[in-house]
mmCIF file of C-alpha atoms in Angstrom:
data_model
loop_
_atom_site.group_PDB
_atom_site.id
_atom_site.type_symbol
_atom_site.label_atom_id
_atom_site.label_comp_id
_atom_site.label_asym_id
_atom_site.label_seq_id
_atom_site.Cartn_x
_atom_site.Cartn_y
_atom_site.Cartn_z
ATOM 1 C CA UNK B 1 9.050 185.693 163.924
ATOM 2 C CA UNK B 2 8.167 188.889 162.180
ATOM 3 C CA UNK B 3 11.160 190.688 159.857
ATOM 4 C CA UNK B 4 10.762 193.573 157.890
ATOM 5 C CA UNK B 5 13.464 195.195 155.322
ATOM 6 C CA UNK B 6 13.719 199.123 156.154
ATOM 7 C CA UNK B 7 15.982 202.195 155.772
ATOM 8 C CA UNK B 8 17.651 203.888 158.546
ATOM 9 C CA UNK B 9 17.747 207.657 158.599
ATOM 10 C CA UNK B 10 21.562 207.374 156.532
ATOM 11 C CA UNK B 11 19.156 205.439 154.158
ATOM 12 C CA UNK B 12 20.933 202.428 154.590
ATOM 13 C CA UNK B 13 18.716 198.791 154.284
ATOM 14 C CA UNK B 14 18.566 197.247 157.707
ATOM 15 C CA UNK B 15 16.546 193.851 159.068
ATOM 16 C CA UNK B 16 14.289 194.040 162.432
ATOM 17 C CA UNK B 17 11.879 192.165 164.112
ATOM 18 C CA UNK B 18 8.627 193.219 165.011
ATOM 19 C CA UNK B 19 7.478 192.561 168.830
ATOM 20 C CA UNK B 20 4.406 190.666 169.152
ATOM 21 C CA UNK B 21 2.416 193.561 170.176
ATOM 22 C CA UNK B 22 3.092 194.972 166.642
ATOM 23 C CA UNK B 23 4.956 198.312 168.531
ATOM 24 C CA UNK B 24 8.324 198.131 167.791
ATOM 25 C CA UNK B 25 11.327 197.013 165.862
ATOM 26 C CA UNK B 26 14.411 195.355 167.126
ATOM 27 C CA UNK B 27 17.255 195.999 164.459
ATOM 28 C CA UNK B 28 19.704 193.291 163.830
ATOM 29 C CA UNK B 29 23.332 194.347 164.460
ATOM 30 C CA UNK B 30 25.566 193.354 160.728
ATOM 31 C CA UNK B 31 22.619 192.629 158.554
ATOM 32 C CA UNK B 32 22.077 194.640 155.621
ATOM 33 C CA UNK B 33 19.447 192.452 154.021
ATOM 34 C CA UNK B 34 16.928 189.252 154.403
ATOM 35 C CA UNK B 35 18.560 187.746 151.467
ATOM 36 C CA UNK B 36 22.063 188.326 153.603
ATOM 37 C CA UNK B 37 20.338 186.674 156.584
ATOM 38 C CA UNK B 38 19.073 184.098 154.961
ATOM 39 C CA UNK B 39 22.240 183.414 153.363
ATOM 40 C CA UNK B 40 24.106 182.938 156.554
ATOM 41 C CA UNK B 41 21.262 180.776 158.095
ATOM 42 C CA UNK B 42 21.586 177.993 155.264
ATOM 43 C CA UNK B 43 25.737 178.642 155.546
ATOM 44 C CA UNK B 44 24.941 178.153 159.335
ATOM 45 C CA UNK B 45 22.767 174.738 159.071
ATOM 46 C CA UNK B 46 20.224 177.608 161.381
ATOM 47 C CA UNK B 47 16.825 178.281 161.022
ATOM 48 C CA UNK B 48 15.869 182.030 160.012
ATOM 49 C CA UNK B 49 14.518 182.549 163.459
ATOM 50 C CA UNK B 50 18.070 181.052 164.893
ATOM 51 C CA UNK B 51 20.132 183.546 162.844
ATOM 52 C CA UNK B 52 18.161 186.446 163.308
ATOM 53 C CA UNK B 53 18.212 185.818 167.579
ATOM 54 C CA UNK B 54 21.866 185.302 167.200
ATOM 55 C CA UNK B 55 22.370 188.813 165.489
ATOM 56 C CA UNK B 56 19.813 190.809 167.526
ATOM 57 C CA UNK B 57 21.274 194.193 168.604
ATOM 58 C CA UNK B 58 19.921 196.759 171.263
ATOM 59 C CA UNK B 59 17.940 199.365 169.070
ATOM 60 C CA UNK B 60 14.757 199.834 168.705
ATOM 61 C CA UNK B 61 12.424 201.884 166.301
ATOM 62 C CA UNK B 62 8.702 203.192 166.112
ATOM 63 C CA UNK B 63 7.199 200.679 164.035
ATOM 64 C CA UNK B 64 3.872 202.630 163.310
ATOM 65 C CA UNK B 65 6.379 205.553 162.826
ATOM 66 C CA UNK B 66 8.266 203.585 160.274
ATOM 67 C CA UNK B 67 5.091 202.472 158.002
ATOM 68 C CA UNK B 68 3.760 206.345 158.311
ATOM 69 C CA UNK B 69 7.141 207.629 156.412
ATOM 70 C CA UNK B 70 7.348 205.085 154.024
ATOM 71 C CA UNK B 71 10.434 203.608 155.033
ATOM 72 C CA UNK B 72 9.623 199.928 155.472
ATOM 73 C CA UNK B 73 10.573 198.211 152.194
ATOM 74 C CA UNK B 74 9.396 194.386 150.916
ATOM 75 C CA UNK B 75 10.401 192.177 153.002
ATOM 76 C CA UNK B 76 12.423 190.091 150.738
ATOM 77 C CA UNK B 77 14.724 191.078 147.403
ATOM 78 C CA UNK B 78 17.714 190.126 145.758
ATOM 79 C CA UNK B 79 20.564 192.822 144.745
ATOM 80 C CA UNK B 80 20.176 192.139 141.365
ATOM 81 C CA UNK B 81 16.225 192.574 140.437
ATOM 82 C CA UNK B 82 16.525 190.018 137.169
ATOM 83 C CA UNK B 83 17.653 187.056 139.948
ATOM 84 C CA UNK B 84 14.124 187.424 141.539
ATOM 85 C CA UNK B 85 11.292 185.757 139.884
ATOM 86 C CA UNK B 86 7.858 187.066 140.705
ATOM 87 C CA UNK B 87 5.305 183.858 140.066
ATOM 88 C CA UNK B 88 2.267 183.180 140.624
ATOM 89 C CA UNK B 89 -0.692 180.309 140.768
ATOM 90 C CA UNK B 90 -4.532 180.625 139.810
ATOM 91 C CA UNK B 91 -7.746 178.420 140.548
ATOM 92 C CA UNK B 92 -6.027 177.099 143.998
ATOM 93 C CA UNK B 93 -8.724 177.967 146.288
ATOM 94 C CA UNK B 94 -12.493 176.887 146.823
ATOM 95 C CA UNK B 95 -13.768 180.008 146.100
ATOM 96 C CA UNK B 96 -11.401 180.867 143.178
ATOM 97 C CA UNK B 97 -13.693 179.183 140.295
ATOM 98 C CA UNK B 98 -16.775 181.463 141.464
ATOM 99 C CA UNK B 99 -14.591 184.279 141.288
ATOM 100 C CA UNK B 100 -13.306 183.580 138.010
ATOM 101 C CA UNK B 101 -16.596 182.677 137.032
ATOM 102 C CA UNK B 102 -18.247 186.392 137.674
ATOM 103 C CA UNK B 103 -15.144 187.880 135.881
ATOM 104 C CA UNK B 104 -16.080 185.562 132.695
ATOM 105 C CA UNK B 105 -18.773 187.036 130.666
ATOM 106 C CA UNK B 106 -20.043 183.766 129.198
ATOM 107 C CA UNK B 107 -19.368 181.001 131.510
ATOM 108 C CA UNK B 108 -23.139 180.542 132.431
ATOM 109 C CA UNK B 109 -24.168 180.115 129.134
ATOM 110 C CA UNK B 110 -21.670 177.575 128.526
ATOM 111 C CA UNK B 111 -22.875 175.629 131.899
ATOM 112 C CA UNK B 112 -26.168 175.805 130.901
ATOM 113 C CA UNK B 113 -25.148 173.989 127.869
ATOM 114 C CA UNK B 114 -23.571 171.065 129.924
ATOM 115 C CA UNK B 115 -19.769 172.364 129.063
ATOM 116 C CA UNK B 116 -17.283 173.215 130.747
ATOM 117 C CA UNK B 117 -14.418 175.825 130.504
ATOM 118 C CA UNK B 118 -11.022 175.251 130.382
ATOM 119 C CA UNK B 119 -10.919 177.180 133.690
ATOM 120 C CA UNK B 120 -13.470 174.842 135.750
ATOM 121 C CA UNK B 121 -12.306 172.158 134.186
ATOM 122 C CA UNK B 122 -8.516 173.077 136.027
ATOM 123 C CA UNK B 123 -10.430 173.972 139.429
ATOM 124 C CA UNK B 124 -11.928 170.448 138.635
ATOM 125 C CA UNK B 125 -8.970 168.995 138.280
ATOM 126 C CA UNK B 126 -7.442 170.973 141.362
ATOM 127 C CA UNK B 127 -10.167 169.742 143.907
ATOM 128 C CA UNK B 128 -9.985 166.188 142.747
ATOM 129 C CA UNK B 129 -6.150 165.770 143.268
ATOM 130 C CA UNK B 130 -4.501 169.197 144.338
ATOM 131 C CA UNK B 131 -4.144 167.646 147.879
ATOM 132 C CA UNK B 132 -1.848 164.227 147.372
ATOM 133 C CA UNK B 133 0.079 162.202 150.524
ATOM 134 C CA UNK B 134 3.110 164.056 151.494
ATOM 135 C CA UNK B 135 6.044 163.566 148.991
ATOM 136 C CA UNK B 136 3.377 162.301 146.390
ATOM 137 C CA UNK B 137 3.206 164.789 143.562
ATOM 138 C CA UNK B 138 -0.399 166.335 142.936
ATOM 139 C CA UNK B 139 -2.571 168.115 140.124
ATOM 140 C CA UNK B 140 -0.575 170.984 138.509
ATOM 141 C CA UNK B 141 -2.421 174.406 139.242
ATOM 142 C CA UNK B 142 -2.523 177.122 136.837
ATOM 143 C CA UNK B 143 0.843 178.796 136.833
ATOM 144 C CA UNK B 144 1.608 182.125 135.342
ATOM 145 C CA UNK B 145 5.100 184.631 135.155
ATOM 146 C CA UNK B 146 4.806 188.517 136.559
ATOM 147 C CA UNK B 147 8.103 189.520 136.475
ATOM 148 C CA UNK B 148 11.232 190.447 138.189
ATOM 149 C CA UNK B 149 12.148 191.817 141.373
ATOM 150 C CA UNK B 150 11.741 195.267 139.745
ATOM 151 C CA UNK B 151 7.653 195.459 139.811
ATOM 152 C CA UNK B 152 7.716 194.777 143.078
ATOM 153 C CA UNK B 153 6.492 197.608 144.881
ATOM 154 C CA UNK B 154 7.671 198.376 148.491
ATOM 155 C CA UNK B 155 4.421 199.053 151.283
ATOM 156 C CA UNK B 156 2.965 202.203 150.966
ATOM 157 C CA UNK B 157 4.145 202.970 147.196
ATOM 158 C CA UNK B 158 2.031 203.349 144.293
ATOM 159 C CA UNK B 159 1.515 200.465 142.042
ATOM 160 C CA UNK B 160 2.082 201.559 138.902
ATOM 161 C CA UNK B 161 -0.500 200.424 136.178
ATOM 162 C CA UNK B 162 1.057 201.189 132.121
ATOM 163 C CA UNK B 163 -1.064 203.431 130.203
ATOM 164 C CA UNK B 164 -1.807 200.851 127.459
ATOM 165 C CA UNK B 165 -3.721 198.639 130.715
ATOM 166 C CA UNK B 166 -7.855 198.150 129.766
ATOM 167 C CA UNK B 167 -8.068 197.820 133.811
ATOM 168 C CA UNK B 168 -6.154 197.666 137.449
ATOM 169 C CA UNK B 169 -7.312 195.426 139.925
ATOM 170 C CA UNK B 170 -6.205 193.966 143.625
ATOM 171 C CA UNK B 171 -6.198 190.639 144.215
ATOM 172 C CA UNK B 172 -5.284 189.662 148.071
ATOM 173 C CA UNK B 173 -3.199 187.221 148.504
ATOM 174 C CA UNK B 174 -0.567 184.700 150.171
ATOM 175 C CA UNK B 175 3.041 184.967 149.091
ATOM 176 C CA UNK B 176 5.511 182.356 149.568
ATOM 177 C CA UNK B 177 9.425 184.065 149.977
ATOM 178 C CA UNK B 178 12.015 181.600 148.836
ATOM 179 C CA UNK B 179 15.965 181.737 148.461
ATOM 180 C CA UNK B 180 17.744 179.041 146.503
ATOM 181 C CA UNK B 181 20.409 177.615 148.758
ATOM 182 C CA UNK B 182 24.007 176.947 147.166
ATOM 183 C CA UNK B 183 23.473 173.326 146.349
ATOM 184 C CA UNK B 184 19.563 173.990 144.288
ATOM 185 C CA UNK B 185 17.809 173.449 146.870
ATOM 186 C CA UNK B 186 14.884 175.908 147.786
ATOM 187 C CA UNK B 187 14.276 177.447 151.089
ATOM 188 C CA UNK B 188 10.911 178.996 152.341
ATOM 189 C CA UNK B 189 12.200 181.911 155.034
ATOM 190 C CA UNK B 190 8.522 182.623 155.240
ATOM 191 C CA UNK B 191 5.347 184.019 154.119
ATOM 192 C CA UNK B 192 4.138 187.551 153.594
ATOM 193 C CA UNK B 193 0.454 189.240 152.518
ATOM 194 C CA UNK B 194 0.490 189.987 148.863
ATOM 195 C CA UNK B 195 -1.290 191.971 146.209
ATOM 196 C CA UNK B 196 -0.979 190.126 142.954
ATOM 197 C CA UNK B 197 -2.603 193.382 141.018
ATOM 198 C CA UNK B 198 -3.926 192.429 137.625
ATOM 199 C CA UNK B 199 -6.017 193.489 134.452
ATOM 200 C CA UNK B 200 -9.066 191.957 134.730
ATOM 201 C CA UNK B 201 -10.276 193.365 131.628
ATOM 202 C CA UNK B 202 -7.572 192.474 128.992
ATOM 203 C CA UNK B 203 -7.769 188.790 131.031
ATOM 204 C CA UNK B 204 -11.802 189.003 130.671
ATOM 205 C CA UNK B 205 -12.028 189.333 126.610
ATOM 206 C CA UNK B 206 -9.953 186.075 126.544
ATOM 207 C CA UNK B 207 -8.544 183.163 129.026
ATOM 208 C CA UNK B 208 -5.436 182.962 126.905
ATOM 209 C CA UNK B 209 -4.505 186.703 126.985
ATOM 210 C CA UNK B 210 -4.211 185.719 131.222
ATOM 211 C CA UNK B 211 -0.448 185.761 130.514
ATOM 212 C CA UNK B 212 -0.326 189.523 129.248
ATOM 213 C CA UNK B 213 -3.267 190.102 132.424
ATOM 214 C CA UNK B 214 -0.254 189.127 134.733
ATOM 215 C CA UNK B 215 2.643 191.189 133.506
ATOM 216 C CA UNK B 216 1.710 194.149 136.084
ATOM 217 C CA UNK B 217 3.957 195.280 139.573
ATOM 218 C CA UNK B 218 2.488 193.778 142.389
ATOM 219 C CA UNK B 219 2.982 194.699 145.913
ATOM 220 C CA UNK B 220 4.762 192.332 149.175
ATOM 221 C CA UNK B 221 4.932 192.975 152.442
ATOM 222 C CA UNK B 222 5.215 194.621 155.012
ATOM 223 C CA UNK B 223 6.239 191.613 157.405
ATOM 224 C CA UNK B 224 7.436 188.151 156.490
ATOM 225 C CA UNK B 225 6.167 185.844 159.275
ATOM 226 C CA UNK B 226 9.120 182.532 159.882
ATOM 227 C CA UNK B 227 7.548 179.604 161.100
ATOM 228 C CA UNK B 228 4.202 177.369 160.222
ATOM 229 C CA UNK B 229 1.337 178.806 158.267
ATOM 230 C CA UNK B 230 -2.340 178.741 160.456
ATOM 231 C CA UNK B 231 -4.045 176.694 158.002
ATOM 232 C CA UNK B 232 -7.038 179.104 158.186
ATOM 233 C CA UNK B 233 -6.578 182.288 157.378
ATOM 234 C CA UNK B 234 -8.841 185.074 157.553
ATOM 235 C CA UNK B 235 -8.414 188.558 156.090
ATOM 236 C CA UNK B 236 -10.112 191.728 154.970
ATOM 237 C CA UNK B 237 -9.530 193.797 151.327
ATOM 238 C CA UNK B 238 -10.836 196.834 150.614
ATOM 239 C CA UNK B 239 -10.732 199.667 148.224
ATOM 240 C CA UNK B 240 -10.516 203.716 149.353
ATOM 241 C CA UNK B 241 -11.368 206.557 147.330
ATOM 242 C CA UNK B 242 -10.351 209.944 149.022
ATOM 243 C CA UNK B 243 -9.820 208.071 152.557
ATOM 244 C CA UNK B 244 -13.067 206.534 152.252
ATOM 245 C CA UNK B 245 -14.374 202.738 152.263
ATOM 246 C CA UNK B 246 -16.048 202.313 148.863
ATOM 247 C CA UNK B 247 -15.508 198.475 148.543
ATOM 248 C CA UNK B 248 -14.597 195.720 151.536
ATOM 249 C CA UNK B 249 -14.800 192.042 151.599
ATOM 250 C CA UNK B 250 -13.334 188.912 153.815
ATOM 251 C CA UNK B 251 -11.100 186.912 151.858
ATOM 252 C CA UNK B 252 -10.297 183.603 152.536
ATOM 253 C CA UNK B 253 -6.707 181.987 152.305
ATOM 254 C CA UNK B 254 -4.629 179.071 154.081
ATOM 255 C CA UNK B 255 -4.923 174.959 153.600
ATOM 256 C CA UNK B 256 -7.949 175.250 154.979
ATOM 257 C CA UNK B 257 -9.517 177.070 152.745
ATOM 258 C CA UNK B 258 -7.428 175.760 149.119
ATOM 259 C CA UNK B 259 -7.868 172.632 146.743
ATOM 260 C CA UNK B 260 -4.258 172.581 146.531
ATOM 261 C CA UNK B 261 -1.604 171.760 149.497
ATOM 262 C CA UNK B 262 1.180 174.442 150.231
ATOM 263 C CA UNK B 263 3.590 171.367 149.259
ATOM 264 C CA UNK B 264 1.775 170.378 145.734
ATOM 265 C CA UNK B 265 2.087 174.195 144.433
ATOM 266 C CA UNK B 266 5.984 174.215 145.393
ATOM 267 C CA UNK B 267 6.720 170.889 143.882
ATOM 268 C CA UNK B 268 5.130 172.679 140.921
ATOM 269 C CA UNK B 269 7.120 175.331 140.826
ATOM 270 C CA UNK B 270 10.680 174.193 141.879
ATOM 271 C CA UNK B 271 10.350 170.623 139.575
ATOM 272 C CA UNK B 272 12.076 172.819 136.943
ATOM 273 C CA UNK B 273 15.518 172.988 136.864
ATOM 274 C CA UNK B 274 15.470 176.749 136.229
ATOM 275 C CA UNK B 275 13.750 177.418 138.937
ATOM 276 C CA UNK B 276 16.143 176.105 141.156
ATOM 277 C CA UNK B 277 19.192 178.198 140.746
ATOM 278 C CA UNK B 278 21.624 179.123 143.458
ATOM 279 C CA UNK B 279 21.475 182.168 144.923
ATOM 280 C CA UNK B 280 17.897 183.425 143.299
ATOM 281 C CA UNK B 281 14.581 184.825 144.975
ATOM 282 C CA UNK B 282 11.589 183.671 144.470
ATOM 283 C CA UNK B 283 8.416 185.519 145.373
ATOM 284 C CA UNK B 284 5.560 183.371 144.726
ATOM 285 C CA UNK B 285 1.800 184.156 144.857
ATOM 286 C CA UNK B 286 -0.364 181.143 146.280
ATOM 287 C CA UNK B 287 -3.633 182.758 144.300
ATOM 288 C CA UNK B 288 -7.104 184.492 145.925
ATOM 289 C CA UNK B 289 -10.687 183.730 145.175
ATOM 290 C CA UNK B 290 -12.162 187.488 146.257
ATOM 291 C CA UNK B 291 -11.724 190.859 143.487
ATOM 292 C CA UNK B 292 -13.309 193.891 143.912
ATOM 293 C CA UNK B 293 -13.421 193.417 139.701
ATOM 294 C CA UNK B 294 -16.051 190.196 140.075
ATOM 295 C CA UNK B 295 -18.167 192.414 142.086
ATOM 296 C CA UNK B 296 -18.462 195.092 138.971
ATOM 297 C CA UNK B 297 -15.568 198.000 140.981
ATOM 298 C CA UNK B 298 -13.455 199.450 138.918
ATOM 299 C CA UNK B 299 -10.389 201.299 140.464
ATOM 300 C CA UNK B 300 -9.188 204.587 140.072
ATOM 301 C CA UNK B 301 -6.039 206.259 140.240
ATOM 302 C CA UNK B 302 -5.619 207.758 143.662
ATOM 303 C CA UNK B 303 -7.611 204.661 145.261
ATOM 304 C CA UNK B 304 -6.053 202.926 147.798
ATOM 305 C CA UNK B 305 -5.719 199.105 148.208
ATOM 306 C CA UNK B 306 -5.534 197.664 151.706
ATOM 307 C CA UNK B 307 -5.309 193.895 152.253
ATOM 308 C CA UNK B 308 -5.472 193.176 155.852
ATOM 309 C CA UNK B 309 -4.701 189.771 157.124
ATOM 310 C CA UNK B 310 -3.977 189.557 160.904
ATOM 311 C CA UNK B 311 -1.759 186.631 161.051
ATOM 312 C CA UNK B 312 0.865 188.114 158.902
ATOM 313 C CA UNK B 313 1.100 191.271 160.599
ATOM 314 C CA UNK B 314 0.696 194.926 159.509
ATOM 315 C CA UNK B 315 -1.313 195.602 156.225
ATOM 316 C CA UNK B 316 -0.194 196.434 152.970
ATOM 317 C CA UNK B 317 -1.630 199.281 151.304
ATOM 318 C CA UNK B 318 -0.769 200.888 147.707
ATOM 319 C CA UNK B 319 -2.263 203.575 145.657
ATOM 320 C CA UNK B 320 -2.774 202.812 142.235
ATOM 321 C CA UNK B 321 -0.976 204.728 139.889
ATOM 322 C CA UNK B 322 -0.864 205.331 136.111
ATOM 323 C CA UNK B 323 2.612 205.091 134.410
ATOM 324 C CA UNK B 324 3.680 205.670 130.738
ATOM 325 C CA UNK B 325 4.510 202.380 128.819
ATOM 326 C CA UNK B 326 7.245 203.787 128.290
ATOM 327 C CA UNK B 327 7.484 202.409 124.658
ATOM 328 C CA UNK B 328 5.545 202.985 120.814
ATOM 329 C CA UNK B 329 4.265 201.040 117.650
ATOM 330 C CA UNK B 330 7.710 200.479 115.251
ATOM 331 C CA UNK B 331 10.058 200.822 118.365
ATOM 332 C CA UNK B 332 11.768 198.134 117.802
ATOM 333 C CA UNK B 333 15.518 199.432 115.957
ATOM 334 C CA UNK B 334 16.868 197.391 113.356
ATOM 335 C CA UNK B 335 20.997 197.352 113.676
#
């Protein structure tokens, strides 16, 4: 099933499903959010799928029309921004380590020397034992924090990039949407096309300033797809400058295509306690092995980011924006 998250012409947050031709939306009579639906499935014992057929309603909306105005929203938030955690994992898929590798000034010369990074030697680590037996706990992948539900910006919205930034990139991606169920235990409703956005530069003069590289908005959406993953997936990014093409590349993304299973990176993520509190959202990026950064484009403001990816319906596209910090040197008040 497709859902989307979108405001009415009152401006009120409604849930719909998309048709399969990608046309049209079905609202859902009584639901004001996913995270409400959701909610009711696991009160239920229903699937997603089960809870949204059983509150379908008769109206129908121009999807197209919907994406054009800029009223389709993430597909997934909580009420309260601070109980949604924005996560992500690196180094998770086959092509991730060339990638990263590019983006890394001096990683040949340290190859050529017979040594390896702390990087390859994690993408080592990942192919080697990233894929375990079901229930059997794998290789931990490279895990890193963005934020709250508040960077997360809705389809068709700028992403805003702080003025202190050295650099702001895409990186397409696949984004697990979870809700913590009453008694701690986590429920996928589904995945949706993501773009991580980072700063490839401030991450590029050192690996360990990758956790400051991360603290960015990112961008979900427009669709949540319910239901098994294809385990190859196969999508398209690009970058537009005044409604032109001026980078594109395939991108790779699924099982198929990963040195980590879908399972090994949740049991990753959820084995903390903290992570598994009732009632939060969890948006959680699965990690990309194609930038527009490792092939020497930098973005502008005004560009456009597109990330196509078929499977998971419509694509997600966001203008990069600059934004003021917001904050100084000695800012900090003493009381």
């Amino acid at each position: 099933m497709r859902l989307i998250q979108l405001l009415d012409e009152a401006g009120n947050t409604r849930v719909g499903v998309v048709d399969a031709q990608g046309g049209r939306v079905r609202l859902l009579d009584g639901v004001d959010s996913t995270y409400a639906l959701a909610g009711a499935a696991i009160a239920a014992g229903r699937s997603l799928d089960a809870q949204a057929a059983a509150t379908a309603g008769d109206a129908t909306l121009d999807y197209p029309a919907l994406l054009q105005a800029g009223r389709v929203l993430s597909p997934l938030h909580h009420p309260d921004p601070a109980h949604c955690l924005v996560t992500g994992t690196g180094l998770t898929h086959l092509g991730s380590a060339a990638a990263r590798d590019a983006m890394h000034q001096n990683l040949q010369q340290q190859a050529q020397a017979g040594t390896l990074t702390d990087s390859m030697r994690m993408f080592q680590w990942g192919v080697e034992g990233g894929i375990p037996a079901p229930g059997r706990a794998g290789a931990q992948p490279e895990w890193f924090y963005k934020g709250d539900g508040a960077i997360v910006a809705a389809p068709g919205a700028p992403l805003p990039s702080p003025d202190f930034a050295l650099d702001g990139g895409e990186e397409p991606e696949l984004v697990g949407l979870y809700l913590i169920g009453p008694d701690g235990t986590p429920h996928r409703l589904g995945f949706a096309i993501g773009n991580e956005f980072s700063d490839h530069v401030t991450e590029r003069q050192n690996y360990l300033y990758l956790a400051h590289s991360k603290l960015r908005a990112c961008a979900v959406g427009p669709e949540l797809r319910s239901g098994p993953l294809p385990r190859d997936l196969r999508g398209t990014s690009r970058l537009k400058r005044d409604g032109a093409v001026v980078w594109e590349k395939p991108f790779l993304t699924g099982e198929a295509n990963m040195c980590h299973s879908l399972e090994n990176l949740e049991y990753h993520h959820f084995k903390y306690a903290a992570h598994r509190r009732p009632g939060d959202v969890h948006l959680h990026f699965f990690g990309t092995a194609t930038l527009s950064f490792a092939d020497g484009v930098r973005a502008q403001p005004g560009d456009v980011f597109e990330i196509e990816l078929p499977e998971l319906g419509a694509p997600l596209a966001n203008p990069l924006a600059t934004a003021a910090a917001g904050f100084a040197p000695g800012g900090v008040r003493s009381l």
